[in-house]
XYZ file of C-alpha atoms in Angstrom:
410
model
C -58.806 -59.381 3.810
C -58.083 -59.208 7.370
C -57.250 -55.701 8.342
C -55.018 -54.555 11.435
C -54.558 -58.377 12.344
C -51.617 -59.631 14.268
C -50.478 -62.421 11.973
C -48.367 -65.328 12.864
C -46.482 -67.173 10.505
C -45.485 -70.876 11.761
C -48.307 -73.133 13.425
C -46.097 -74.629 15.801
C -45.571 -74.595 19.297
C -43.821 -71.016 18.776
C -46.795 -69.777 17.002
C -49.557 -71.240 19.176
C -47.886 -69.774 22.308
C -47.587 -66.291 20.918
C -51.402 -66.628 19.988
C -52.140 -67.527 23.338
C -50.143 -64.650 24.982
C -51.772 -61.969 22.857
C -55.139 -63.298 24.260
C -53.924 -63.602 28.055
C -52.582 -60.140 27.407
C -55.788 -58.643 26.779
C -55.623 -58.382 22.611
C -59.115 -58.637 20.994
C -58.122 -57.932 17.762
C -57.917 -60.307 14.966
C -55.334 -63.072 15.381
C -54.369 -65.168 12.536
C -51.757 -68.482 12.654
C -51.092 -69.729 9.512
C -49.625 -73.276 9.202
C -47.775 -75.053 6.232
C -48.741 -78.435 7.912
C -52.379 -80.211 8.415
C -51.772 -80.760 12.139
C -52.844 -78.368 14.380
C -49.694 -76.989 16.359
C -47.940 -79.672 18.127
C -44.654 -80.148 19.982
C -41.473 -81.439 18.597
C -39.444 -83.115 21.647
C -42.030 -85.976 21.807
C -41.150 -86.871 18.222
C -37.877 -88.167 19.471
C -39.073 -89.094 22.882
C -42.007 -90.511 24.348
C -44.149 -90.395 21.029
C -41.506 -92.149 19.422
C -41.344 -94.674 22.025
C -45.066 -95.121 21.812
C -44.931 -94.013 25.843
C -47.439 -91.066 24.668
C -50.505 -91.108 23.035
C -50.903 -88.721 20.236
C -53.358 -86.599 21.732
C -50.386 -85.517 24.324
C -48.027 -83.558 21.599
C -50.634 -80.766 20.857
C -50.244 -77.261 22.646
C -53.989 -77.091 22.434
C -56.939 -78.721 22.213
C -58.785 -78.566 18.979
C -61.603 -76.471 20.082
C -59.168 -73.890 21.785
C -58.475 -72.089 18.577
C -62.334 -70.999 17.839
C -62.885 -70.575 21.512
C -60.298 -67.831 21.593
C -61.066 -66.209 18.573
C -57.765 -67.699 16.349
C -57.964 -67.633 12.747
C -56.061 -71.011 12.123
C -55.445 -71.909 8.518
C -53.721 -75.060 8.239
C -52.365 -76.558 5.081
C -51.103 -73.263 3.493
C -48.101 -70.845 3.416
C -46.994 -67.428 3.187
C -45.151 -66.961 0.143
C -44.275 -63.555 0.439
C -44.254 -60.496 2.837
C -44.287 -56.723 2.068
C -43.068 -54.743 4.841
C -44.248 -51.640 3.398
C -47.561 -52.301 2.622
C -47.808 -54.319 5.716
C -49.493 -57.539 3.899
C -48.343 -61.040 3.551
C -49.360 -63.244 0.526
C -50.614 -66.997 0.671
C -50.033 -69.720 -1.329
C -53.409 -69.390 -3.103
C -52.921 -65.649 -3.584
C -54.812 -64.136 -0.730
C -53.388 -61.282 0.639
C -53.723 -60.259 4.501
C -52.908 -57.059 6.041
C -51.102 -56.778 8.996
C -50.578 -54.435 12.058
C -47.788 -56.776 13.692
C -46.041 -59.966 12.217
C -44.398 -62.783 13.849
C -42.163 -64.975 12.252
C -41.897 -68.388 13.977
C -41.162 -70.299 10.791
C -38.641 -72.686 12.713
C -35.856 -74.518 11.052
C -35.369 -77.463 8.641
C -33.313 -80.555 8.564
C -30.058 -80.360 6.899
C -30.065 -82.919 4.171
C -27.472 -85.518 3.232
C -25.999 -85.022 -0.161
C -24.209 -87.998 -0.719
C -25.077 -90.365 -3.654
C -28.428 -92.418 -3.214
C -29.605 -89.665 -0.133
C -32.908 -89.369 -2.097
C -33.923 -93.181 -2.077
C -37.012 -94.447 -0.463
C -36.105 -95.433 3.003
C -33.850 -92.415 3.922
C -35.774 -90.512 6.880
C -35.564 -87.371 8.463
C -37.380 -86.768 11.884
C -39.061 -83.241 12.107
C -42.646 -83.633 11.714
C -45.318 -86.187 13.554
C -45.784 -87.876 10.289
C -41.871 -88.698 10.676
C -42.027 -89.917 13.799
C -45.185 -92.106 12.956
C -43.011 -93.505 9.977
C -40.111 -94.455 12.586
C -42.226 -95.925 14.924
C -43.704 -98.625 12.273
C -40.011 -99.112 11.299
C -38.400 -99.666 14.493
C -38.990 -103.178 15.056
C -37.480 -106.440 16.724
C -34.373 -107.204 14.391
C -34.759 -104.375 11.979
C -31.606 -102.932 10.903
C -31.432 -99.099 11.562
C -28.670 -96.778 10.384
C -28.266 -93.410 12.224
C -26.351 -90.921 10.469
C -25.034 -88.574 13.417
C -24.680 -88.853 16.747
C -26.519 -85.377 18.132
C -29.186 -85.309 20.200
C -32.013 -86.394 17.778
C -29.549 -88.852 16.376
C -28.796 -90.442 19.852
C -32.486 -90.117 20.927
C -33.699 -91.695 17.962
C -31.063 -94.594 18.438
C -32.343 -95.222 22.245
C -36.301 -95.375 20.742
C -34.974 -97.834 17.935
C -33.114 -100.120 20.586
C -35.932 -99.735 23.024
C -38.081 -101.368 20.131
C -35.939 -104.108 19.691
C -34.027 -103.114 16.651
C -30.385 -103.327 15.719
C -28.858 -99.893 15.404
C -25.795 -98.640 14.479
C -24.789 -94.926 14.845
C -22.512 -93.261 12.182
C -20.891 -90.055 13.961
C -18.078 -87.970 12.028
C -16.178 -86.873 15.277
C -14.200 -88.613 17.729
C -17.263 -89.100 20.316
C -20.723 -87.992 19.630
C -21.697 -84.679 21.352
C -18.254 -83.528 21.292
C -18.455 -79.756 20.296
C -21.444 -79.183 22.889
C -20.365 -81.174 25.965
C -16.664 -81.712 25.360
C -14.989 -85.138 25.846
C -15.712 -86.239 29.349
C -19.678 -85.443 29.567
C -19.658 -87.063 25.721
C -17.941 -90.127 26.889
C -20.883 -90.722 29.163
C -23.184 -90.742 26.109
C -20.804 -92.858 23.950
C -20.827 -95.491 26.983
C -24.573 -95.139 27.409
C -25.559 -96.494 23.961
C -22.474 -99.144 23.776
C -23.869 -100.635 26.664
C -27.410 -100.724 25.227
C -25.808 -102.605 22.225
C -25.997 -99.632 19.830
C -22.728 -100.003 17.369
C -21.275 -96.897 17.738
C -18.937 -95.836 14.945
C -17.046 -92.371 15.534
C -14.813 -91.058 12.876
C -17.146 -92.496 10.158
C -17.370 -90.750 6.745
C -20.286 -91.537 4.689
C -19.495 -91.587 0.884
C -23.240 -93.066 -0.409
C -26.509 -94.600 0.517
C -26.850 -97.986 -1.315
C -29.996 -99.392 -2.864
C -31.698 -101.351 -5.150
C -34.912 -100.713 -7.193
C -35.027 -97.151 -5.801
C -34.886 -98.220 -2.037
C -32.173 -97.485 0.259
C -30.716 -100.914 1.610
C -27.371 -99.695 3.198
C -24.728 -96.955 3.968
C -21.224 -97.421 2.226
C -18.400 -95.551 4.254
C -15.166 -93.957 3.113
C -13.016 -96.951 4.192
C -15.192 -99.272 1.862
C -17.469 -100.708 4.583
C -20.742 -101.251 3.778
C -23.524 -101.098 6.649
C -26.933 -102.802 5.420
C -30.035 -101.328 6.871
C -33.543 -101.309 6.607
C -34.192 -98.004 7.479
C -31.893 -94.891 7.449
C -32.103 -91.794 9.822
C -30.332 -88.636 8.992
C -29.666 -86.496 12.041
C -26.883 -83.940 10.948
C -28.407 -80.938 12.382
C -31.007 -78.330 11.239
C -31.027 -74.722 9.532
C -33.435 -71.899 10.205
C -36.001 -71.209 7.951
C -35.018 -67.726 7.047
C -36.218 -67.447 3.499
C -39.109 -65.605 3.750
C -37.223 -63.178 6.013
C -34.624 -62.560 3.506
C -36.768 -61.912 0.708
C -38.587 -59.371 2.416
C -35.148 -57.803 3.083
C -34.851 -58.277 6.793
C -31.435 -58.748 8.659
C -30.461 -62.298 8.536
C -27.316 -63.789 9.951
C -27.670 -67.530 11.078
C -31.390 -66.742 11.441
C -33.456 -63.796 11.508
C -31.431 -61.023 13.590
C -33.671 -59.760 16.241
C -33.091 -57.280 19.456
C -33.674 -58.625 22.851
C -37.766 -57.927 22.513
C -37.484 -60.158 19.376
C -37.904 -56.932 17.262
C -36.218 -57.330 13.520
C -35.058 -54.779 11.408
C -38.579 -53.930 10.555
C -40.358 -52.371 13.604
C -43.875 -54.172 12.909
C -42.099 -57.615 12.701
C -40.918 -59.754 15.288
C -39.426 -63.591 14.902
C -39.348 -66.013 17.655
C -38.064 -69.660 18.163
C -35.820 -71.580 16.291
C -35.434 -69.045 13.370
C -34.698 -65.896 15.853
C -30.997 -65.076 16.513
C -31.889 -62.713 19.173
C -29.733 -60.451 21.523
C -29.469 -61.826 24.958
C -28.902 -58.833 27.525
C -27.589 -61.272 30.167
C -24.949 -62.984 27.826
C -24.670 -59.805 25.798
C -24.473 -61.430 22.754
C -26.767 -62.609 19.688
C -27.829 -66.329 20.370
C -29.915 -68.530 18.221
C -31.116 -71.738 20.281
C -32.799 -74.896 18.564
C -34.480 -75.958 21.490
C -38.017 -76.461 23.225
C -37.594 -73.946 25.746
C -36.737 -71.103 23.557
C -40.341 -72.192 21.667
C -42.127 -72.260 24.673
C -41.040 -68.805 26.318
C -39.467 -66.492 23.593
C -42.927 -66.064 21.989
C -44.745 -64.691 24.979
C -41.986 -61.923 25.118
C -42.566 -61.377 21.319
C -46.175 -60.918 21.695
C -45.923 -58.706 24.656
C -43.581 -56.391 22.633
C -45.949 -56.424 19.562
C -48.798 -55.250 21.853
C -46.116 -52.204 22.921
C -44.970 -53.401 26.443
C -41.607 -53.394 27.673
C -40.635 -56.964 27.162
C -36.812 -58.605 27.039
C -36.207 -62.310 26.295
C -33.192 -62.897 28.922
C -34.127 -66.655 29.875
C -30.868 -68.910 30.193
C -30.886 -71.828 27.542
C -32.335 -74.758 28.582
C -32.545 -78.341 27.113
C -33.544 -81.816 28.411
C -32.740 -85.386 26.877
C -34.014 -88.974 27.974
C -32.245 -92.138 26.726
C -32.655 -95.166 28.168
C -32.521 -94.486 32.093
C -30.632 -91.438 31.791
C -32.258 -87.888 32.047
C -30.579 -84.989 31.855
C -31.312 -81.069 32.164
C -28.754 -78.624 30.615
C -28.885 -74.818 31.807
C -26.854 -72.133 30.349
C -24.664 -71.356 27.439
C -20.888 -72.386 26.604
C -19.169 -71.070 23.499
C -16.718 -74.135 22.630
C -13.512 -71.940 23.384
C -15.389 -69.958 26.354
C -14.862 -71.807 29.269
C -11.425 -72.883 31.098
C -12.385 -76.147 33.114
C -15.400 -78.370 33.665
C -15.947 -79.300 37.513
C -18.163 -82.389 38.567
C -20.134 -83.044 41.492
C -20.515 -86.646 41.511
C -18.542 -89.256 39.287
C -19.590 -89.234 35.469
C -19.075 -92.956 35.292
C -21.969 -93.605 37.831
C -24.375 -91.181 35.552
C -25.401 -89.429 38.430
C -23.433 -86.278 38.576
C -23.487 -82.294 37.621
C -21.186 -80.794 35.416
C -20.306 -77.272 35.758
C -18.504 -75.224 32.872
C -16.438 -72.510 34.489
C -14.515 -69.694 33.114
C -12.536 -67.529 35.711
C -14.568 -69.650 38.502
C -17.717 -68.008 37.170
C -20.324 -71.069 36.376
C -21.584 -70.577 32.859
C -23.758 -73.617 32.497
C -24.539 -76.484 34.303
C -25.771 -79.993 33.359
C -26.962 -82.257 35.883
C -27.600 -86.045 34.692
C -30.276 -87.939 37.047
C -30.074 -85.628 39.750
C -33.121 -83.615 39.786
C -34.775 -80.301 41.359
C -31.509 -78.404 40.856
C -31.983 -76.414 37.805
C -33.095 -73.486 40.182
C -29.910 -73.041 41.892
C -27.876 -73.872 38.742
C -29.683 -70.908 36.750
C -28.965 -68.580 40.175
C -25.053 -69.490 39.750
C -24.901 -68.662 35.890
C -27.031 -65.798 36.452
C -25.316 -64.063 39.212
C -21.720 -64.281 37.202
C -19.963 -64.464 41.064
C -16.841 -66.132 41.192
C -17.446 -69.754 43.035
C -14.967 -71.884 44.909
C -14.885 -74.731 42.483
C -14.008 -77.323 45.521
C -17.217 -76.269 46.787
C -18.792 -76.438 43.945
C -17.817 -80.176 43.663
C -18.489 -81.120 47.206
C -21.889 -82.677 47.354
C -22.386 -82.076 50.918
C -22.356 -78.246 50.562
C -26.026 -77.337 49.041
C -25.711 -75.401 45.678
C -28.319 -72.973 47.421
C -25.543 -71.791 49.849
C -22.734 -70.951 47.247
C -23.854 -67.668 46.558
C -23.953 -66.584 50.138
C -21.127 -68.276 51.526
């Protein structure tokens, strides 16, 4: 039994960063990091980017070297899981029945892929991309002339499509909406990504409704659409979103609403339990709303706030949401947050058709978010514009001859 330990549930990027911060902030008590997977903590973006493309070696995906955990006194327990939490007793129970006492508990349980529910969805050859073994499987499957069908035109779907095309596979992307990424980006920016993939040979089918996965001898061999069309496939990748893994929190009586509800310090409805990463629906003091963000930057940075708060420090998480993507020769960074109905226009600096531009989402001339495509070293000024809340002249915002850094002083 571990008495008075700081226990972290979820040995991925968020959990590892929390453990690191506890040590950096001077905590010298027991730290237990528990993970279901047999792999030590690793980062997930490479699984659909550099690692999937074969550009990055496996060692590059890991958060820390293997020896780091022992050197820093982190009790890393892999291949096991927490099955229950008893907040009143300050205990967690593991799959093998072992009970651990905790002084503070961090839930970094992440999220799980949404599962396809159509007939045939459980056939062999229907893949999801969440764990490193999933990426390994797809690396083997993406080969010249292989028929790859990707269901879902979100970020994971499009990055996976780019990797498959780069490997020489024949790729079909099935998207239910009029355009991929239409919800998060809006029509003009979404069209940029649609055109990009079609120019690289992807058969992008929008407004597509999947009716069933077809197969023989227990293995998937195609996708049938609602209009009767059947698309042959050697491998099918499903990327229709993720859901926060809140089962433990819900069973323990924590407040759950689109994730584990926390305050700005990442503390849940139980004073000694915090949450961070994909699973946390945290109050954002700058945006003045609860927000759950499913991106790498949150898993990287939120645990630092949570760990400091667990140590009694006055810490709040107010970083702006940030994410990035790399597809073919397009690189993009996005900073800020826009509710789909919360902006009144998009201002472009540069021509989207050239795939070298910055898009700004505005409400009442206030910049809510910015997306830079193949333009670099502008994240800091974009963040400054968003954080200021100051109305900005949209004509100057669109003028590439006006440095972004001067807009707040003009």
